[in-house]
Short mmCIF file of C-alpha atoms in Angstrom, two decimals:
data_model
loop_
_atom_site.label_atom_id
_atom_site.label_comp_id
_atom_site.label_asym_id
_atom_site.label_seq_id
_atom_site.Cartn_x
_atom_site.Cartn_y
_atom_site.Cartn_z
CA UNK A 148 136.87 112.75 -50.66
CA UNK A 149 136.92 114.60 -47.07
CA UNK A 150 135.75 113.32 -43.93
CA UNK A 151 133.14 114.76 -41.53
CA UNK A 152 135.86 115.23 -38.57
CA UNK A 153 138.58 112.55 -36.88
CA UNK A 154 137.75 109.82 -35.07
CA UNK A 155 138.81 111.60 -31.91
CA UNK A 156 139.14 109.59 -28.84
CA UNK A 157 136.07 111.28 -27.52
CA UNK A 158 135.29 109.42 -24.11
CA UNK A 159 131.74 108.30 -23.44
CA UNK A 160 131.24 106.74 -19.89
CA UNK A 161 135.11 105.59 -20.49
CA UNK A 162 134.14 104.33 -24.02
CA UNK A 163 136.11 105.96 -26.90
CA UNK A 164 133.76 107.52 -29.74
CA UNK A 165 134.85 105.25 -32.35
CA UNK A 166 134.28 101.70 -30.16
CA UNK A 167 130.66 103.33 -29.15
CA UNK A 168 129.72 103.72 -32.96
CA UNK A 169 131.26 100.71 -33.76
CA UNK A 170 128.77 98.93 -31.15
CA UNK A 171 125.63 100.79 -32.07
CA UNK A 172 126.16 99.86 -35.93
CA UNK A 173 127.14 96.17 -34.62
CA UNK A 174 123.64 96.65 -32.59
CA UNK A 175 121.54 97.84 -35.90
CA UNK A 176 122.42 95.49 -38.05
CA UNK A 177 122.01 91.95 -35.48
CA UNK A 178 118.58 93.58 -34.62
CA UNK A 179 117.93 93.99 -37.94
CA UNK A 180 115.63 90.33 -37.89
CA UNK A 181 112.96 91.94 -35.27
CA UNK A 182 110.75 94.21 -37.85
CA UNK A 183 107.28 92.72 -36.35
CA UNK A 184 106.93 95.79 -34.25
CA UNK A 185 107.53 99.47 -36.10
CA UNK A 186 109.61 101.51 -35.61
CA UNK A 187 112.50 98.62 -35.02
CA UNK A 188 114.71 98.20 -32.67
CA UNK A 189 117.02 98.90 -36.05
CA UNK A 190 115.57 102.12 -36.48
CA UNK A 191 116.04 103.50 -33.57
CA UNK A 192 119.43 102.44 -33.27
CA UNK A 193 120.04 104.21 -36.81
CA UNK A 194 118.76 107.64 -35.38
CA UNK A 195 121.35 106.97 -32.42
CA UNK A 196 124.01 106.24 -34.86
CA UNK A 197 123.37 109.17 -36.86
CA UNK A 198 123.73 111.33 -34.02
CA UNK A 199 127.17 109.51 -33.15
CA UNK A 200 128.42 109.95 -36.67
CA UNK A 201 127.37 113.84 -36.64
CA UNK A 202 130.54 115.02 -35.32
CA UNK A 203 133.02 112.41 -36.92
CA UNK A 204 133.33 109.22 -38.87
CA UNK A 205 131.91 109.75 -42.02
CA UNK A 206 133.86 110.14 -45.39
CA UNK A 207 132.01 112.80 -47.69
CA UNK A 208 132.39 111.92 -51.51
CA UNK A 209 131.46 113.94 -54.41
CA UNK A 210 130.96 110.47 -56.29
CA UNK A 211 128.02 110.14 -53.64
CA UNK A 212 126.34 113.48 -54.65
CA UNK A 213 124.40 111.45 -57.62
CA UNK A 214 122.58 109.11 -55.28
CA UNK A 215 121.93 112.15 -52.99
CA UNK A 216 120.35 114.30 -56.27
CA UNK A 217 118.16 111.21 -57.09
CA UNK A 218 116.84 110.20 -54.04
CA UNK A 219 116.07 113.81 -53.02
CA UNK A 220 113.71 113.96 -55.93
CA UNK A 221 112.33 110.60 -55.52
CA UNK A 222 110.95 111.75 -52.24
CA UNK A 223 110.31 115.21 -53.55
CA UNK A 224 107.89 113.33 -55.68
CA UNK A 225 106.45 111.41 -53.04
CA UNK A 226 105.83 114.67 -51.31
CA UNK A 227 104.25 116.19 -53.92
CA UNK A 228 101.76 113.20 -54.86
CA UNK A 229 100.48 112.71 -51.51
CA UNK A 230 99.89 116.51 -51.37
CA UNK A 231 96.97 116.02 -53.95
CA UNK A 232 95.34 113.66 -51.72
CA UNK A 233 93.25 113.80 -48.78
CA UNK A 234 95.20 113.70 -45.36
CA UNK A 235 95.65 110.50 -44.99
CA UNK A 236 97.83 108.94 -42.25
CA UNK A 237 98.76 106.23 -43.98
CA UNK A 238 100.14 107.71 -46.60
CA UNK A 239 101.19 110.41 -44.59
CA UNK A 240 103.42 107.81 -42.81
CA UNK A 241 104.50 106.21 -46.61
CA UNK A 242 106.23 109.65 -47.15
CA UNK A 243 108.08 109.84 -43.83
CA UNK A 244 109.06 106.37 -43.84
CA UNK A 245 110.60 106.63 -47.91
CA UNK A 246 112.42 109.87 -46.24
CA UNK A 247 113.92 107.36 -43.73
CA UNK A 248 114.82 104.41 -46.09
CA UNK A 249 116.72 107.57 -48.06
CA UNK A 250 118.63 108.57 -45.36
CA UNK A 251 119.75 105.14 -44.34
CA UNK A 252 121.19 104.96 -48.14
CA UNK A 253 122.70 108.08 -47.70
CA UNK A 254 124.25 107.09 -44.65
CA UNK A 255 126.22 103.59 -45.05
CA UNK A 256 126.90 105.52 -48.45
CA UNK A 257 129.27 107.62 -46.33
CA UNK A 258 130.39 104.92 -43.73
CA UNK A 259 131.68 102.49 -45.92
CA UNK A 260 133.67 104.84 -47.38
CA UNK A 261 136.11 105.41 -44.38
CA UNK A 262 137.97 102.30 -43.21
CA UNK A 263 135.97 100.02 -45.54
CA UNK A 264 137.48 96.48 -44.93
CA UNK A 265 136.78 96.74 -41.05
CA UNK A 266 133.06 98.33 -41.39
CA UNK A 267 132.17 95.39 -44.10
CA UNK A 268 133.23 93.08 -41.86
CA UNK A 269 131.47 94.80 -39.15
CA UNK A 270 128.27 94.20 -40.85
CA UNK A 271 128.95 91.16 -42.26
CA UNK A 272 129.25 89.45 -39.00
CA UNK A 273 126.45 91.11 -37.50
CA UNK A 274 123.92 90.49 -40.31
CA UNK A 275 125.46 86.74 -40.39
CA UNK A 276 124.15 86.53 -36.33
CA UNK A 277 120.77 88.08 -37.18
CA UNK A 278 120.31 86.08 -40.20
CA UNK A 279 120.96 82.68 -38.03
CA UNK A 280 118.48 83.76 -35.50
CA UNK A 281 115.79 85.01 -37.64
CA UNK A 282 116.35 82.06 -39.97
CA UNK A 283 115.93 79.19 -36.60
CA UNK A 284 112.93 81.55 -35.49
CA UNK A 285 110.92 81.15 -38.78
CA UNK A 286 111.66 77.33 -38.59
CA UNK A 287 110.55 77.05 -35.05
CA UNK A 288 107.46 79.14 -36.68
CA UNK A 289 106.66 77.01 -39.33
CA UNK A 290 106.91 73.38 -37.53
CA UNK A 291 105.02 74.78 -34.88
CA UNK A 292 108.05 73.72 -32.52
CA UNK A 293 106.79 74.91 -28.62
CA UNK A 294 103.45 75.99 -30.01
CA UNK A 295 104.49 79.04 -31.92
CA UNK A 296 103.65 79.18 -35.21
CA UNK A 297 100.92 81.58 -34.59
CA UNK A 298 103.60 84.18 -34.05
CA UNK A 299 106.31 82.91 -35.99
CA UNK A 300 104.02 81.74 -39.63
CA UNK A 301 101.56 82.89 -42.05
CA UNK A 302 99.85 81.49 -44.83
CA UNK A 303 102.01 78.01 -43.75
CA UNK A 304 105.11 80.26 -44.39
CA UNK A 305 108.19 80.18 -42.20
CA UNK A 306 108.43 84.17 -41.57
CA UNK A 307 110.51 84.51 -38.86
CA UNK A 308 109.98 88.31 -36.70
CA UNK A 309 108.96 89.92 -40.33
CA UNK A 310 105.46 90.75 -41.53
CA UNK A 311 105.84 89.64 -44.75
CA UNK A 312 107.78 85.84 -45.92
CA UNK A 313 108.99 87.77 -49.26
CA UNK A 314 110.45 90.29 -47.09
CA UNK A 315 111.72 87.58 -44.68
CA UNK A 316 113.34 85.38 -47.06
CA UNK A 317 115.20 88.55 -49.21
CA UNK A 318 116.39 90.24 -46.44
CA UNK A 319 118.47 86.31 -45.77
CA UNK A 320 120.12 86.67 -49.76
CA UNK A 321 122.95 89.00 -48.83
CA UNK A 322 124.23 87.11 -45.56
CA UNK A 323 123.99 84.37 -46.84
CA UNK A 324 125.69 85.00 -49.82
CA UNK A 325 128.53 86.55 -47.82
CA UNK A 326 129.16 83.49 -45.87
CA UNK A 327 128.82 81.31 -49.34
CA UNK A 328 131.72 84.23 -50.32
CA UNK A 329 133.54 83.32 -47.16
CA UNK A 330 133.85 79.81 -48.24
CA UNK A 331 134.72 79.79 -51.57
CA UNK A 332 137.56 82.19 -50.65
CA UNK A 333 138.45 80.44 -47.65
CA UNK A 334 138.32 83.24 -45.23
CA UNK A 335 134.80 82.31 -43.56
CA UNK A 336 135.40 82.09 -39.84
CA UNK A 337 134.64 79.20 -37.19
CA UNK A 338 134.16 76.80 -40.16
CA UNK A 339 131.79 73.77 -38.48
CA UNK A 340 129.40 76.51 -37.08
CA UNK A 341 129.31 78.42 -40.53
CA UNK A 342 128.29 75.70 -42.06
CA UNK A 343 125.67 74.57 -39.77
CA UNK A 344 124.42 78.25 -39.57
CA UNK A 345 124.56 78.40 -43.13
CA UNK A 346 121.93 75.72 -43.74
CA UNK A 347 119.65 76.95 -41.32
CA UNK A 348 119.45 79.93 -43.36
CA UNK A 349 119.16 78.02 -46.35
CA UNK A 350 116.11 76.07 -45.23
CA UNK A 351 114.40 78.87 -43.80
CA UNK A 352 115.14 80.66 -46.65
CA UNK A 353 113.36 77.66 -48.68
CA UNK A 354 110.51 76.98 -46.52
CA UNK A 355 109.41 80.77 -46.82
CA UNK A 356 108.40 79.70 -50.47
CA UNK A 357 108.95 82.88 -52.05
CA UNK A 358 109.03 82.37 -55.71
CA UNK A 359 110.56 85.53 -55.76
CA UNK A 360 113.30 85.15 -53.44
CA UNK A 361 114.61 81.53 -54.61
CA UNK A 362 115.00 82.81 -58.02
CA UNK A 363 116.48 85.97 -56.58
CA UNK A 364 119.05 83.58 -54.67
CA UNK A 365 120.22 81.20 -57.27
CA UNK A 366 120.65 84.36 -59.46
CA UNK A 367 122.19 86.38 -57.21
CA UNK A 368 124.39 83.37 -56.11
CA UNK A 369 125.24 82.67 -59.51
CA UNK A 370 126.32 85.98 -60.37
CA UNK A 371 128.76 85.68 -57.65
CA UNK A 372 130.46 82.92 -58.13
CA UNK A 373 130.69 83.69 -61.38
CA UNK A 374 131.80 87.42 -60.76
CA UNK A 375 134.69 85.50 -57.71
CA UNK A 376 135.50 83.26 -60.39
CA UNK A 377 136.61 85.17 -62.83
CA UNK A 378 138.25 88.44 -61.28
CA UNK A 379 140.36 86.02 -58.95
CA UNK A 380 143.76 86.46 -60.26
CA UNK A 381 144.80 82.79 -59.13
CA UNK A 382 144.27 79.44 -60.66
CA UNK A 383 144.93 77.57 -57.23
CA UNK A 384 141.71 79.71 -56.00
CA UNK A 385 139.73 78.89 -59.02
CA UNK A 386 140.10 75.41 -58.40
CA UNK A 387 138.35 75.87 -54.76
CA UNK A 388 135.73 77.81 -56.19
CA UNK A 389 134.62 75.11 -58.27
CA UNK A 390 135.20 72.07 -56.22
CA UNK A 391 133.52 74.13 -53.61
CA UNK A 392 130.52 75.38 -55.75
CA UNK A 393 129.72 71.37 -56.34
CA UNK A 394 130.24 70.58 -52.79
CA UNK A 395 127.70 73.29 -52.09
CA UNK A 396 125.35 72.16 -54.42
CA UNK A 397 125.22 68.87 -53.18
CA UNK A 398 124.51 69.87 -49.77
CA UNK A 399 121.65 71.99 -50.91
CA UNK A 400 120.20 69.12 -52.60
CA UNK A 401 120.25 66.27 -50.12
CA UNK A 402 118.74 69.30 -47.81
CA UNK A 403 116.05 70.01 -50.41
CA UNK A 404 115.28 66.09 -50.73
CA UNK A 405 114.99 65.73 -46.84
CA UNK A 406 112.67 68.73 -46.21
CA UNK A 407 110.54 67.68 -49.66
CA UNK A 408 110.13 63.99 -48.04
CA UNK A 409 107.68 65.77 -45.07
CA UNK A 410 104.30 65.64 -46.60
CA UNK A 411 103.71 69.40 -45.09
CA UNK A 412 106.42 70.87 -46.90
CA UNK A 413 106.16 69.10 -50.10
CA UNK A 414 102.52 69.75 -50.84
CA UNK A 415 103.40 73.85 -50.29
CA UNK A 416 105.49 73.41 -52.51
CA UNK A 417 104.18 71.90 -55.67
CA UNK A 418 101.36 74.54 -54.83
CA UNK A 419 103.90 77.86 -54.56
CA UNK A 420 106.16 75.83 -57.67
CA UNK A 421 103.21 77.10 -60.39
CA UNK A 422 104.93 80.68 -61.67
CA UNK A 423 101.44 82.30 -62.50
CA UNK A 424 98.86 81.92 -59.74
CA UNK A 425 95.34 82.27 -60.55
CA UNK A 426 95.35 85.89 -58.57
CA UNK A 427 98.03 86.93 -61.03
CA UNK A 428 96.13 86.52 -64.22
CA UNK A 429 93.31 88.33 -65.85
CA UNK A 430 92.27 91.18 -66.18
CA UNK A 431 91.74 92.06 -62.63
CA UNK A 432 94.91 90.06 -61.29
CA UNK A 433 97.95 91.46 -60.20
CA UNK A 434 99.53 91.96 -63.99
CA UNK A 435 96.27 92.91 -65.67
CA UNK A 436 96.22 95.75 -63.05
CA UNK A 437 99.84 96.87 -63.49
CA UNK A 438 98.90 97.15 -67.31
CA UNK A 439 95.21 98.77 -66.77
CA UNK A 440 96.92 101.63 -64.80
CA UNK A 441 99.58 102.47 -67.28
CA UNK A 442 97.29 104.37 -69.44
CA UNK A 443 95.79 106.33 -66.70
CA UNK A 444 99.37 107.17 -64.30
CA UNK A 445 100.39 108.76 -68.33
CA UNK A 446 97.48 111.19 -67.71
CA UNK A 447 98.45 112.06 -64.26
CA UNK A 448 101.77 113.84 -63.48
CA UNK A 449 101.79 113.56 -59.82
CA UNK A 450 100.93 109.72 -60.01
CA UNK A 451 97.76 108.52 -57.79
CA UNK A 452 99.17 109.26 -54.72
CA UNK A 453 100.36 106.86 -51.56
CA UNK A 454 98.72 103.42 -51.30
CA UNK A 455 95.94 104.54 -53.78
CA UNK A 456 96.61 102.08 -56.18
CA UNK A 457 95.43 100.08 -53.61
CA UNK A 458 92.08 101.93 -53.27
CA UNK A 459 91.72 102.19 -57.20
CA UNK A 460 92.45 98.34 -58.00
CA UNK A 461 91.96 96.40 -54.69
CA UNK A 462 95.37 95.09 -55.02
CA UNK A 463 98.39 96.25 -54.58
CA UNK A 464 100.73 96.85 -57.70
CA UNK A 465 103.55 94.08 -56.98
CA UNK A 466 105.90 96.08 -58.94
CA UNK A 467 108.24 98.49 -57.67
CA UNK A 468 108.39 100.40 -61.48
CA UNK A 469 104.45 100.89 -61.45
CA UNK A 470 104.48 102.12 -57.87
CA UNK A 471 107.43 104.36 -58.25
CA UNK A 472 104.87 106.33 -60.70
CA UNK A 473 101.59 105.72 -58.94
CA UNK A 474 102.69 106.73 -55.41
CA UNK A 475 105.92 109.42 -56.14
CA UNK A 476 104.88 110.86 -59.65
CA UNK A 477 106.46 111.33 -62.93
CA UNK A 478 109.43 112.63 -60.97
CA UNK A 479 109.72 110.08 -58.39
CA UNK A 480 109.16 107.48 -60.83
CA UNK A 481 111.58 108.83 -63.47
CA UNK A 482 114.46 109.51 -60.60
CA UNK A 483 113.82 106.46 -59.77
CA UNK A 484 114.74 104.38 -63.14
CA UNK A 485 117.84 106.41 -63.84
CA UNK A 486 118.87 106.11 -59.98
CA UNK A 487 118.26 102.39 -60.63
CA UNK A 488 120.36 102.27 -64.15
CA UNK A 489 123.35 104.48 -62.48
CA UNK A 490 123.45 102.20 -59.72
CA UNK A 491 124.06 99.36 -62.04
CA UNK A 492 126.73 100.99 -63.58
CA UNK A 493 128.61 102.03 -61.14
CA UNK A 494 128.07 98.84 -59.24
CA UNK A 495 129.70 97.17 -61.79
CA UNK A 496 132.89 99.26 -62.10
CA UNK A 497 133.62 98.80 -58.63
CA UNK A 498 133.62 94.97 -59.42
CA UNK A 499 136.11 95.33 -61.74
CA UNK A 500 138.37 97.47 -60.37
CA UNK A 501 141.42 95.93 -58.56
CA UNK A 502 140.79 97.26 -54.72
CA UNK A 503 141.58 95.46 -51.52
CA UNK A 504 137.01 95.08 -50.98
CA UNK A 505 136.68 93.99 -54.23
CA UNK A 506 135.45 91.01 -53.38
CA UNK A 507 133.27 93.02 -50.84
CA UNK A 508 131.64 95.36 -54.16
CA UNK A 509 130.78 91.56 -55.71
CA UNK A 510 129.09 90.15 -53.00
CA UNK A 511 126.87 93.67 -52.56
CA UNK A 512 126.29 94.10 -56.29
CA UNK A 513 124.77 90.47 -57.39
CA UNK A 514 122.13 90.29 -54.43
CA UNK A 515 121.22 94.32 -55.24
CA UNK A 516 120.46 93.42 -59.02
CA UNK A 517 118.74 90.19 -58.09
CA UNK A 518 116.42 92.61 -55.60
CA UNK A 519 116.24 95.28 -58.83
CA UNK A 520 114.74 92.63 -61.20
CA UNK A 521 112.80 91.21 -58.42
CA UNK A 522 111.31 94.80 -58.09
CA UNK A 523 109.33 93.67 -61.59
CA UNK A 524 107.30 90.84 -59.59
CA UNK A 525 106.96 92.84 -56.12
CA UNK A 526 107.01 96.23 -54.74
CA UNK A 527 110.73 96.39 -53.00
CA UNK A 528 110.48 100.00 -52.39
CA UNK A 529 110.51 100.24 -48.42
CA UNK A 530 112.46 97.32 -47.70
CA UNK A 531 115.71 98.24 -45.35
CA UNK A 532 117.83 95.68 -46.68
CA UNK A 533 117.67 97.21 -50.49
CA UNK A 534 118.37 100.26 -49.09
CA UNK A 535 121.17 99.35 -47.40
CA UNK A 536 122.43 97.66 -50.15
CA UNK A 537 121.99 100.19 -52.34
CA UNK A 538 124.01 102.69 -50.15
CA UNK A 539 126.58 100.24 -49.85
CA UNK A 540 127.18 100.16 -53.48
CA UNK A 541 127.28 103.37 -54.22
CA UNK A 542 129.73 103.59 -50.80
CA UNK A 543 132.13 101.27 -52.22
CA UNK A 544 132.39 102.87 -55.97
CA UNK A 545 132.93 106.15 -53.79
CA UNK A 546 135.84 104.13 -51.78
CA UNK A 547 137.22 102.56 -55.17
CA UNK A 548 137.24 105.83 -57.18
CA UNK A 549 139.40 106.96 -54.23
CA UNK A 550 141.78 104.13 -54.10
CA UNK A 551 142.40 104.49 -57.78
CA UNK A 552 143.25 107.96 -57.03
CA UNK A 553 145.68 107.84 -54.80
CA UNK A 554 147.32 104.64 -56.48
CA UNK A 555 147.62 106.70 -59.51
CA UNK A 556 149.08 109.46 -57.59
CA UNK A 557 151.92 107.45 -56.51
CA UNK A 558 152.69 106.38 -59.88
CA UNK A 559 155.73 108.47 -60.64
CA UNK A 560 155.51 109.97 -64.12
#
């Protein structure tokens, strides 16, 4: 593992390089919430970070160079499939913006690897603030509080600043689960305000009614309680976990009961409760389609092309698997699936192994598998958070293989 440069204490306007990069990633990632516009505030803020990372900062890994390989030919594949089409700058725009969710990866890849335990927290806090804000917005949205829900709802859906309430409600699994982390391991700061902001999230979260997402979350959270639980090496801290896991539950319930006793809320949700909507099934619905195109992506190498799925079915395919070979190709879509499997692996060997973020690698890996099975219901491909996750992952195996290293290096023999 080398690293692009030192930290130098480069002076910016009096600021040292290493407190201005700190402040621009700090910057991305509470942003992160305002995605109604494009490009976000978030993005642009990534191309100034990457330009502030050029010269130092970043930890290069070899243990990296797999995720590189794969996503390179994912978007090789993208390239190549909307070459067959006409120009189209739609799709034209799908290709440049899969380029940029790639290079994100790539990027807190590297960054986490170099003074991990300070750059998670980093991001935890920030995405914790952006989380809380996004999550009071998309309540304020969907009560209609000051008169805003036509800018802050859709379809009755709290949505926050996102386009989309699946997207909204995801993109609130990881922080929160980081703060539910915090708790159960008693290191969660400013206690009484955690809490509070952790409920807001939680019923924002809820009153998105994403199917998707709430099974996502009570996976996801299960995972890693179960993952804290077990690879905690004391008993005292086990204890916590579980008396804290049924305080937590309780909580969630009582909330659940008061926001199901207002008549607006409850009727969405015995509507959005049904698993298979009537735009779902048949032959035409959304998993008729996914199985009608099958047949024909096997006949075409380079897939359909960017959004034509779309244009062939009226629909869009809702799965991530299906569009991986429909808009990037037998290559994208096969570089894809193994970049999907790898991840999973090596995901889970950086849970296991005994390193000071350890409990950093669970609380990444359980909402990044919730988001890769979720891909089977809905088309995850462009959104930032599973990028970032992803990156993070494959960051913090690169960090871990490191550790190990060294540790056994000092081992005398």
């Amino acid at each position: 593992m080398t690293t692009v440069g030192t930290i130098a204490p480069t002076r910016f306007m009096g600021i040292t390089l290493d407190k201005l990069q700190t402040a621009i990633i700090w910057l991305m990632f509470v942003t992160s919430f305002f995605v109604i516009v494009e490009p976000a505030p978030s993005d642009l803020l990534f191309v100034v970070a990457l330009f502030c990372f050029l010269s130092s900062g970043l930890t290069i890994s070899s243990a990296i160079a797999p995720l590189i390989c794969f996503l390179v030919l994912y978007n090789l594949g993208a390239f190549l499939s909307y070459m067959q089409i006409p120009d189209d700058g739609k799709a034209r725009m799908f290709v440049v913006t899969s380029t940029y969710m790639a290079a994100s990866a790539i990027f807190f890849a590297f960054y986490i690897g170099q003074d991990t335990l300070r750059r998670f927290d980093l991001i935890k806090r920030a995405l914790t603030i952006a989380a809380v804000i996004v999550s009071i917005l998309g309540i304020i949205g969907y009560f209609n509080l000051g008169g805003l829900s036509n800018q802050l709802t859709t379809f009755n859906r709290a949505i926050g600043t996102f386009k989309d309430p699946n997207v909204f409600s995801t993109y609130l699994i990881f922080p929160a689960l980081m703060m539910v982390q915090g708790f159960l391991l008693g290191t969660q700061r400013h206690k009484f305000f955690s809490i509070i902001g952790l409920l807001i999230i939680f019923a924002s979260l809820f009153l998105a009614f994403s199917r998707g997402a709430w099974i996502s979350f009570i996976f996801s959270t299960a995972m890693m309680i179960g993952f804290t639980f077990v690879l905690t090496p004391s008993n005292k801290m086990r204890s916590r976990i579980i008396l804290f896991t049924i305080f937590g539950v309780v909580s969630i319930a009582v909330m659940l009961v008061l926001l199901l006793s207002i008549e607006q809320v409850r009727n969405l949700f015995l509507d959005r409760f049904t698993l298979v909507k009537n735009y779902d099934a048949g032959e035409t619905g959304r998993f008729g389609n996914q199985l009608n195109s099958i047949p024909m992506l096997l006949e075409r190498p380079l897939g359909f092309g960017p959004f034509q799925f779309t244009y062939i079915f009226n629909l869009d395919p809702h799965n991530v698997y299906i569009n991986a070979f429909s808009s990037y190709g037998w290559l994208g879509g096969i570089s894809y699936i193994v970049m999907i499997i790898s991840t999973i692996i090596i995901g889970f060997k950086s849970v296991i192994t005994r390193t000071p973020w350890q409990n950093a690698a669970i609380v990444v890996f359980c909402p990044l598998v919730s988001t890769i099975f979720q891909g089977i219901q809905i088309d995850t491909d462009h959104w930032r958070h599973f990028y970032w996750l992803l990156g993070l992952t494959w960051g913090l195996y690169a960090a871990s293989l490191s550790y190990v290293s060294r540790a056994n290096a000092r081992i005398p023999t």
